[in-house]
mmCIF file of C-alpha atoms in Angstrom:
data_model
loop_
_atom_site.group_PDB
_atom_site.id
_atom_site.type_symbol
_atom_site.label_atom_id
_atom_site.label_comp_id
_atom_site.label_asym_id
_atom_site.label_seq_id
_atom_site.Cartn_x
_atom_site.Cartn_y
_atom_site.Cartn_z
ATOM 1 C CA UNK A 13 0.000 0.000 0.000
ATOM 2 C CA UNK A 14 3.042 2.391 0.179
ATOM 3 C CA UNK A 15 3.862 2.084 -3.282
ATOM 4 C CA UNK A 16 -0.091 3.218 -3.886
ATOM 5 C CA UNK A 17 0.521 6.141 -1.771
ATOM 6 C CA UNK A 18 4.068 7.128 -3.273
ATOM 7 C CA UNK A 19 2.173 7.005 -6.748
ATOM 8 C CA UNK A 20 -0.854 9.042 -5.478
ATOM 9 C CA UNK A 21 1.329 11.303 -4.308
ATOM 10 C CA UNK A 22 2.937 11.579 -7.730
ATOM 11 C CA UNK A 23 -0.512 11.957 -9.019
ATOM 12 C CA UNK A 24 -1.389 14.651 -6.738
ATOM 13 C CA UNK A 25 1.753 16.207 -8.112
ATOM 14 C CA UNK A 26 1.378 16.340 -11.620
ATOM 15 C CA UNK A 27 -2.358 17.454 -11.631
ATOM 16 C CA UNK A 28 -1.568 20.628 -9.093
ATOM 17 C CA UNK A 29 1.306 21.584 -11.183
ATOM 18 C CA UNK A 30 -0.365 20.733 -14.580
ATOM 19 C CA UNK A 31 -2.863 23.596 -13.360
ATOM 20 C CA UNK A 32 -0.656 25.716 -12.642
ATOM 21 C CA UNK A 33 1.435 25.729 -16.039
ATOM 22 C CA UNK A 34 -1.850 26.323 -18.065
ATOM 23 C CA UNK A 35 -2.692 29.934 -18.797
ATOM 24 C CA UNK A 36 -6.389 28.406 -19.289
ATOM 25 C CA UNK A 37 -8.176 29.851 -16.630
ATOM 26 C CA UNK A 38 -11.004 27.322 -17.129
ATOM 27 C CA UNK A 39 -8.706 24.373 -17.520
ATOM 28 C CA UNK A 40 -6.391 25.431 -15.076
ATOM 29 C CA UNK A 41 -9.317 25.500 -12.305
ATOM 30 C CA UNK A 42 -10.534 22.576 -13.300
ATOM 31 C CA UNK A 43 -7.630 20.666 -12.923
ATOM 32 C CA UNK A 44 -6.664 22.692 -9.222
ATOM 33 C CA UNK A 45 -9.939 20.772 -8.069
ATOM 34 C CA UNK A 46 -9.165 17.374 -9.447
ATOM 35 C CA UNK A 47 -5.564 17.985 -7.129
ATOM 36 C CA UNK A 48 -7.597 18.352 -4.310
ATOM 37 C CA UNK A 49 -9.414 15.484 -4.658
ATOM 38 C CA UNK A 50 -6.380 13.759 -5.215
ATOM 39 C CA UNK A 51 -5.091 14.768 -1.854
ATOM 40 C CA UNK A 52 -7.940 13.573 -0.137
ATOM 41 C CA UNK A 53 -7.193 10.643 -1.755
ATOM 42 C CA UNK A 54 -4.054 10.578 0.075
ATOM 43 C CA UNK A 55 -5.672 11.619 3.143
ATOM 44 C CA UNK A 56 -8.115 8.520 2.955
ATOM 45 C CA UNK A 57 -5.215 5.975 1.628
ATOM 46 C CA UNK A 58 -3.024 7.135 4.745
ATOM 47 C CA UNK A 59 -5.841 6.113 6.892
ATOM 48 C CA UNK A 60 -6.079 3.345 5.592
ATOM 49 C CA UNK A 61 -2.993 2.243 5.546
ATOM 50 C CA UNK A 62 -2.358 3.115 9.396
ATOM 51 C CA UNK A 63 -5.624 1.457 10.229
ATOM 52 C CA UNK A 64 -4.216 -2.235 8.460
ATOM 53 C CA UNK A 65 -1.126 -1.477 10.539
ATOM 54 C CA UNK A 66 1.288 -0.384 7.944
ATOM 55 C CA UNK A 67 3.165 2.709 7.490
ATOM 56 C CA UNK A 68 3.783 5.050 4.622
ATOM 57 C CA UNK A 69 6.151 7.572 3.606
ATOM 58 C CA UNK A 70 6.556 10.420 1.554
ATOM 59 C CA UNK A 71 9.290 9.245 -1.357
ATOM 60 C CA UNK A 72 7.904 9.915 -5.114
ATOM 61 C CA UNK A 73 9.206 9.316 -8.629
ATOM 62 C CA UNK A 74 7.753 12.013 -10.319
ATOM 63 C CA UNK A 75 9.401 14.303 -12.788
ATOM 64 C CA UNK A 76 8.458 17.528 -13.558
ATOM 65 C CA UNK A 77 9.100 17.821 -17.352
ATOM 66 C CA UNK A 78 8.947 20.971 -19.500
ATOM 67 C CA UNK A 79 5.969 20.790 -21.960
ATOM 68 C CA UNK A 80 5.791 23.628 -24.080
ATOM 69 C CA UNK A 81 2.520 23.147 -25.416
ATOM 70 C CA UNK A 82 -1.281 22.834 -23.154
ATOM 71 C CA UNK A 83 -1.282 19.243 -25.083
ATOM 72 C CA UNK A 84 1.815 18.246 -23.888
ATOM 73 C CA UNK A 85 0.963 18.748 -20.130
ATOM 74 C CA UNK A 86 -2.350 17.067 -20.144
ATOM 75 C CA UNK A 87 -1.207 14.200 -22.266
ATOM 76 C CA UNK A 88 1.297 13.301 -20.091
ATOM 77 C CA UNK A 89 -1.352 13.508 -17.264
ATOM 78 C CA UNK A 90 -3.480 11.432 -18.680
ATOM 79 C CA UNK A 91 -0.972 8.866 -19.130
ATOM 80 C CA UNK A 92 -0.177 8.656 -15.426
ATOM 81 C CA UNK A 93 -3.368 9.012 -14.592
ATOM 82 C CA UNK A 94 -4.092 5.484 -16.753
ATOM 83 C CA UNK A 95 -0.820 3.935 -15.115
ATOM 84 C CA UNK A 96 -2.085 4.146 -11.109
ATOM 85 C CA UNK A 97 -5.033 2.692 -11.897
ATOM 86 C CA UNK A 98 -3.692 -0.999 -11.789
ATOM 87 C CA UNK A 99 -2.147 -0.275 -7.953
ATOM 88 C CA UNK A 100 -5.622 0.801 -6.625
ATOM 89 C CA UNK A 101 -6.743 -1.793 -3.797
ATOM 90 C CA UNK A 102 -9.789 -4.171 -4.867
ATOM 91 C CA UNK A 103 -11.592 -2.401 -2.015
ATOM 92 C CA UNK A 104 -14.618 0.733 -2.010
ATOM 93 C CA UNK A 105 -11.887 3.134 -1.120
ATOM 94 C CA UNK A 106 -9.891 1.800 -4.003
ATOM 95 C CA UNK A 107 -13.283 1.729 -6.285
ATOM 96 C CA UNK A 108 -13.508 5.734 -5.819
ATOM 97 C CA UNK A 109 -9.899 6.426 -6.531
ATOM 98 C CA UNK A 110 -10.742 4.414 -9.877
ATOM 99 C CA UNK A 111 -14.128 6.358 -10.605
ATOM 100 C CA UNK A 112 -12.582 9.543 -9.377
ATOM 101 C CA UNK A 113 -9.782 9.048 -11.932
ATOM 102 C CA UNK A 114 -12.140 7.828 -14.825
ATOM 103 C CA UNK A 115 -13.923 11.301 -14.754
ATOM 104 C CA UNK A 116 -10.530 12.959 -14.417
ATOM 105 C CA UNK A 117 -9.599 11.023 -17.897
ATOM 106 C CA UNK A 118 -12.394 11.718 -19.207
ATOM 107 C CA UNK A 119 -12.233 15.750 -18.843
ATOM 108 C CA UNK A 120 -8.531 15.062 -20.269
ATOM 109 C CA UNK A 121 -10.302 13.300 -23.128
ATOM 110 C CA UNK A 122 -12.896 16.254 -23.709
ATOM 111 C CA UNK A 123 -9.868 19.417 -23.489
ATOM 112 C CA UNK A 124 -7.730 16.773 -25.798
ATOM 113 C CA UNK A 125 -10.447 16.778 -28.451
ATOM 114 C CA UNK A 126 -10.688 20.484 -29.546
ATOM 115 C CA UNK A 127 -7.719 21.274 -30.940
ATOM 116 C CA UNK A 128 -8.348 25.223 -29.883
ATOM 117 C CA UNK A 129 -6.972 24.426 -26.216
ATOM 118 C CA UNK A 130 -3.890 23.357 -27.684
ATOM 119 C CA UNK A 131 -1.805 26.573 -26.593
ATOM 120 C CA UNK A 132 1.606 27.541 -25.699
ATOM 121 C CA UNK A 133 2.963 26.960 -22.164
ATOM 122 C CA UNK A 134 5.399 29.677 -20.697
ATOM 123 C CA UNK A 135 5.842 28.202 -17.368
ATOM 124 C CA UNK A 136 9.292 26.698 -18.241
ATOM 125 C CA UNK A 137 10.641 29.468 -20.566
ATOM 126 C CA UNK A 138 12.834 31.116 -17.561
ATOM 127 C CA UNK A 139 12.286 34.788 -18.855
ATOM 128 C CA UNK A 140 11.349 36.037 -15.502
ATOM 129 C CA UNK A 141 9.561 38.535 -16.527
ATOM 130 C CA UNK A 142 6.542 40.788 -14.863
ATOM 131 C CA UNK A 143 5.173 43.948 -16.003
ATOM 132 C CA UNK A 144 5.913 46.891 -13.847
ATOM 133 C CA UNK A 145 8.986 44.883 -12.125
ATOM 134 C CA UNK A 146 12.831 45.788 -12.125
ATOM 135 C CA UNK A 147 15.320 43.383 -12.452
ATOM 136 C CA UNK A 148 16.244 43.796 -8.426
ATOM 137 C CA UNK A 149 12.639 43.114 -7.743
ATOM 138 C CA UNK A 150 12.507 39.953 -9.752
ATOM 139 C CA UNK A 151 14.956 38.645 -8.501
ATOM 140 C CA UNK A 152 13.605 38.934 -5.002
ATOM 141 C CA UNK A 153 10.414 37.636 -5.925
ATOM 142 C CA UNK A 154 12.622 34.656 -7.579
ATOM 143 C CA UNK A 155 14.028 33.898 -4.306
ATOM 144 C CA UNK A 156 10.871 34.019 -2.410
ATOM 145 C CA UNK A 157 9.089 32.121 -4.516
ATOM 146 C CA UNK A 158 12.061 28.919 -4.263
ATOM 147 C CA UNK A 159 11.950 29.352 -1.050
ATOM 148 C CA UNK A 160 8.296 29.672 0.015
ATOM 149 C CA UNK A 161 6.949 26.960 -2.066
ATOM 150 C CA UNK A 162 9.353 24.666 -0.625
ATOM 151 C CA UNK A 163 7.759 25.080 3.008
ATOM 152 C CA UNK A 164 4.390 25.401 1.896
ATOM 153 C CA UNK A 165 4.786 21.910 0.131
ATOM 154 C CA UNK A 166 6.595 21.048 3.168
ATOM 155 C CA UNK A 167 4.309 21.994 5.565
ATOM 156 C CA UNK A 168 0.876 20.621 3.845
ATOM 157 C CA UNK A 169 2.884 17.052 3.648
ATOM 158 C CA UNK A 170 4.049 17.362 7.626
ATOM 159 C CA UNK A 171 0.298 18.728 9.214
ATOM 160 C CA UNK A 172 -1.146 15.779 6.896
ATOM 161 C CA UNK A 173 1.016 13.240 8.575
ATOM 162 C CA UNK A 174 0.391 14.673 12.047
ATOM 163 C CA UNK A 175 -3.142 14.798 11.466
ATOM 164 C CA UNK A 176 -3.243 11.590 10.477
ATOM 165 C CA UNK A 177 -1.902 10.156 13.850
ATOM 166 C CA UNK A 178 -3.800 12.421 16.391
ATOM 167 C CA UNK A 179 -7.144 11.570 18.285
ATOM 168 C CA UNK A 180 -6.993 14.986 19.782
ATOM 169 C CA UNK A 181 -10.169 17.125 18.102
ATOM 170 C CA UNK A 182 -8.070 20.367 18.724
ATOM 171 C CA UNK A 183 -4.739 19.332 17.110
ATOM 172 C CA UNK A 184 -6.733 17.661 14.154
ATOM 173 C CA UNK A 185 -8.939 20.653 13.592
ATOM 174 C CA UNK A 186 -5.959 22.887 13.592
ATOM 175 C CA UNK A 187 -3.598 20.941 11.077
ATOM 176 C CA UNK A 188 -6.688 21.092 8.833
ATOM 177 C CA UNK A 189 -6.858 24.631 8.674
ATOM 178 C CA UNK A 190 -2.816 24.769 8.207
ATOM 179 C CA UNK A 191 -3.316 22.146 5.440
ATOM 180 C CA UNK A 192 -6.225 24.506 3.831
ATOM 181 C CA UNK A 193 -4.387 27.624 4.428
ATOM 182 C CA UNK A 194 -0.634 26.435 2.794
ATOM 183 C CA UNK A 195 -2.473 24.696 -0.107
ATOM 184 C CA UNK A 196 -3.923 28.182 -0.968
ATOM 185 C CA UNK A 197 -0.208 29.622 -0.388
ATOM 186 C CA UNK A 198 1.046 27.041 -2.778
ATOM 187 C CA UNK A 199 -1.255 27.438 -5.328
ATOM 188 C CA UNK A 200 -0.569 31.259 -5.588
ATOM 189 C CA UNK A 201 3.608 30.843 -5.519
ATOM 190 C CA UNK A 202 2.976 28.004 -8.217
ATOM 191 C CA UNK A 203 0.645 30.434 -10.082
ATOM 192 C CA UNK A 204 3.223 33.179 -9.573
ATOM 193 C CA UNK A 205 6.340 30.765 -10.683
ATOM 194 C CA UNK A 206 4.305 30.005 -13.818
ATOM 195 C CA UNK A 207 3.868 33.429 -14.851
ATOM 196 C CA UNK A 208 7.554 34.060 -14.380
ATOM 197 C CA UNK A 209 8.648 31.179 -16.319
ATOM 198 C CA UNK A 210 10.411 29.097 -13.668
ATOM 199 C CA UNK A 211 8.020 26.555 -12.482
ATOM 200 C CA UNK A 212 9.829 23.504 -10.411
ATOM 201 C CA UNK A 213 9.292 21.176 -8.637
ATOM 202 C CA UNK A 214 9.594 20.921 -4.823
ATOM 203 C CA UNK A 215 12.619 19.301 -3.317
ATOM 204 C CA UNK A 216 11.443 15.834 -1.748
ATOM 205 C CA UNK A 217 11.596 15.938 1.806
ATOM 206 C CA UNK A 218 13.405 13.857 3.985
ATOM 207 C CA UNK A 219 11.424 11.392 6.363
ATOM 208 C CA UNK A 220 13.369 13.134 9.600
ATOM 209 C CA UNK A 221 11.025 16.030 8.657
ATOM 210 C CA UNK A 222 8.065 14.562 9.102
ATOM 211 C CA UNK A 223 8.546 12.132 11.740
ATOM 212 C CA UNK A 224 8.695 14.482 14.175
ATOM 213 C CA UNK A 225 9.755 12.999 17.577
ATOM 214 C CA UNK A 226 9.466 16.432 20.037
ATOM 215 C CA UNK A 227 6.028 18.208 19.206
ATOM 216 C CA UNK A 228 6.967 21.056 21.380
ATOM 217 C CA UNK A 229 10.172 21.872 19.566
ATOM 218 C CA UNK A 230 8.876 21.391 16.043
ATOM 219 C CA UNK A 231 5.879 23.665 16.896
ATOM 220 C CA UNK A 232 8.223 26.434 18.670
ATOM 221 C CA UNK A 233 10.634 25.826 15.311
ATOM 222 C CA UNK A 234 7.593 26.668 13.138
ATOM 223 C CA UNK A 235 6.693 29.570 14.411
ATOM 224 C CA UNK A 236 10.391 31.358 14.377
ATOM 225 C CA UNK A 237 9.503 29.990 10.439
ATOM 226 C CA UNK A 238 6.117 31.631 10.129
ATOM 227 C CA UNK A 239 8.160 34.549 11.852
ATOM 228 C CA UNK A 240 10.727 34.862 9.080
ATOM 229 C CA UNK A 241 8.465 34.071 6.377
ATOM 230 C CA UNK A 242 6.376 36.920 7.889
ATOM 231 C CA UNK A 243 9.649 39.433 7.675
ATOM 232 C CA UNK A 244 10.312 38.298 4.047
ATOM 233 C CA UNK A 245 6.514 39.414 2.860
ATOM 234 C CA UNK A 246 7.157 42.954 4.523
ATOM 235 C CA UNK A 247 10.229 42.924 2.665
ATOM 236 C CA UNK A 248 8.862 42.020 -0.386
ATOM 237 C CA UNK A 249 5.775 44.711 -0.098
ATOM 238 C CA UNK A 250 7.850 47.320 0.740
ATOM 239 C CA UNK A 251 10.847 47.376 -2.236
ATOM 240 C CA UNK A 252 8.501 45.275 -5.320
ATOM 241 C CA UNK A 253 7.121 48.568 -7.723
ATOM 242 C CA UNK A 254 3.568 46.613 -7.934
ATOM 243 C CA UNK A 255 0.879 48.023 -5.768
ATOM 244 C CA UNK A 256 -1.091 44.776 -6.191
ATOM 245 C CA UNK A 257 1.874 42.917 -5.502
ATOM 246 C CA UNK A 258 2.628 44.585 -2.781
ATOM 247 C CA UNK A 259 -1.044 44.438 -1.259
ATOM 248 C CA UNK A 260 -1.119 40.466 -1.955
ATOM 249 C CA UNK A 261 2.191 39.867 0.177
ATOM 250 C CA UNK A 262 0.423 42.071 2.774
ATOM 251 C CA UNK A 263 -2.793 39.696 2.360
ATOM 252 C CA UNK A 264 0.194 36.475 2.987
ATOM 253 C CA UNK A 265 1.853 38.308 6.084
ATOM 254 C CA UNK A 266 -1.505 38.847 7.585
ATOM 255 C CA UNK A 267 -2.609 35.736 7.659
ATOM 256 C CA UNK A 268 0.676 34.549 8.571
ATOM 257 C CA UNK A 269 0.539 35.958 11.833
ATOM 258 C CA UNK A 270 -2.927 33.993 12.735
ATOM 259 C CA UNK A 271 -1.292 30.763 11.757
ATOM 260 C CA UNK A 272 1.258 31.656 14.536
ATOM 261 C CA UNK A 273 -1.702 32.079 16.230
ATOM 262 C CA UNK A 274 -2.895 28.516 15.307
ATOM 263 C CA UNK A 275 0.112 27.049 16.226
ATOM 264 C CA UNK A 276 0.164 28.805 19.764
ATOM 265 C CA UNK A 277 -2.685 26.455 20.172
ATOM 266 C CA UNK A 278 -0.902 23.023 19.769
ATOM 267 C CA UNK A 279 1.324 24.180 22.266
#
């Protein structure tokens, strides 16, 4: 059952960032929601999988490969979406993954059929450009961008494993909105890397990340994190020439400081 976790979690993976190297605003929505049902698959497998006894982790073997065309992207998609479907348990949680993937294939087949969505991608083109923006401010919003989608993929893959091992109402209720709050985080950098032309992939983390061993610590750790993170948005509002740049990283520092807030309360 690990192996159908590490290849949902590839799944998950190449439909979030398939959406967010479209310029389709349609098709790029659409496919944002089939990643989110994706990661409740994940959710539901990890359950599963703890409840049988076993243990997962978070290793993958996905690639993130530069498509230049919309075709491209969702072809490739489609392809691993048809490849997981053989792993899926002969079980009703493995029966929705299945269904849940046969509609997902079968939007794929729909977009695939009219040649007009066929349309350049950008995402990979490295340009970094954005109208408005020096070359000093790109490059800071480069940097923050690495940097902060990093943690927020981080941090959605640790609150997902801790919620998935509590009993305790409070701490589950609070990694949920931490999970909710960094996939929205994510899902604007990615959006934002797009547009620039450097879209990548994550670093995989490393299992002494999530296996956290001293609650206390980690939590404390986090919040010096949320703390920096929080200096780096004032930075960022303060020197980008964008006044709805600079209003968005406002909009991220605010609610920064309630998920220190949030994590006050595990502690």
């Amino acid at each position: 059952m690990n192996k159908v976790y590490q290849k949902k979690h590839d799944l998950w993976l190449a439909i979030l960032f398939s959406s967010f190297a479209i310029s389709d605003e349609a098709i790029k929505s659409r496919l944002y929601d089939f990643s989110m049902i994706a990661f409740r698959h994940l959710k539901w497998l990890a359950e599963d999988i703890l409840q049988s006894g076993d243990d997962y982790n978070y290793e993958r073997g996905f690639e993130l490969y530069k498509h230049e065309t919309t075709f491209g992207v969702l072809e490739a998609l489609k392809k691993q979406t048809q490849q997981i479907q053989q792993h899926y348990p002969n079980s009703v949680l493995g029966e929705r993954l299945k269904t849940d993937d046969a509609y997902l294939m079968h939007y794929l087949d729909q977009i695939l059929s009219n040649k007009q969505n066929d349309q350049a991608i950008t995402a990979f083109d490295m340009k970094r450009e954005w109208e408005n923006l020096d070359q000093e401010s790109i490059d800071a919003l480069t940097l923050f961008l690495f940097e902060e989608s990093y943690k927020e993929y981080e941090l959605i893959l640790i609150y997902a494993y801790m919620q998935a091992r509590t009993d305790d109402k409070v701490q589950f209720d609070v990694y949920q909105d931490l999970i909710d709050e960094s996939h929205f985080h994510l899902k604007s950098f990615g959006n934002m890397m797009a547009k620039l032309g450097i879209l990548a992939l994550p670093r995989e983390l490393h299992e002494m990340t999530y296996k956290i061993k001293d609650l206390s610590k980690f939590i404390k750790d986090g919040i010096a994190e949320e703390e920096a993170a929080k200096e780096m948005c004032k930075e960022l509002s303060a020197n980008i020439k964008d006044d709805k740049l600079a209003k968005f990283f406002d909009f991220i520092n605010f609610q920064e400081s309630y998920h220190i807030e949030l994590m006050k309360k595990l502690l």
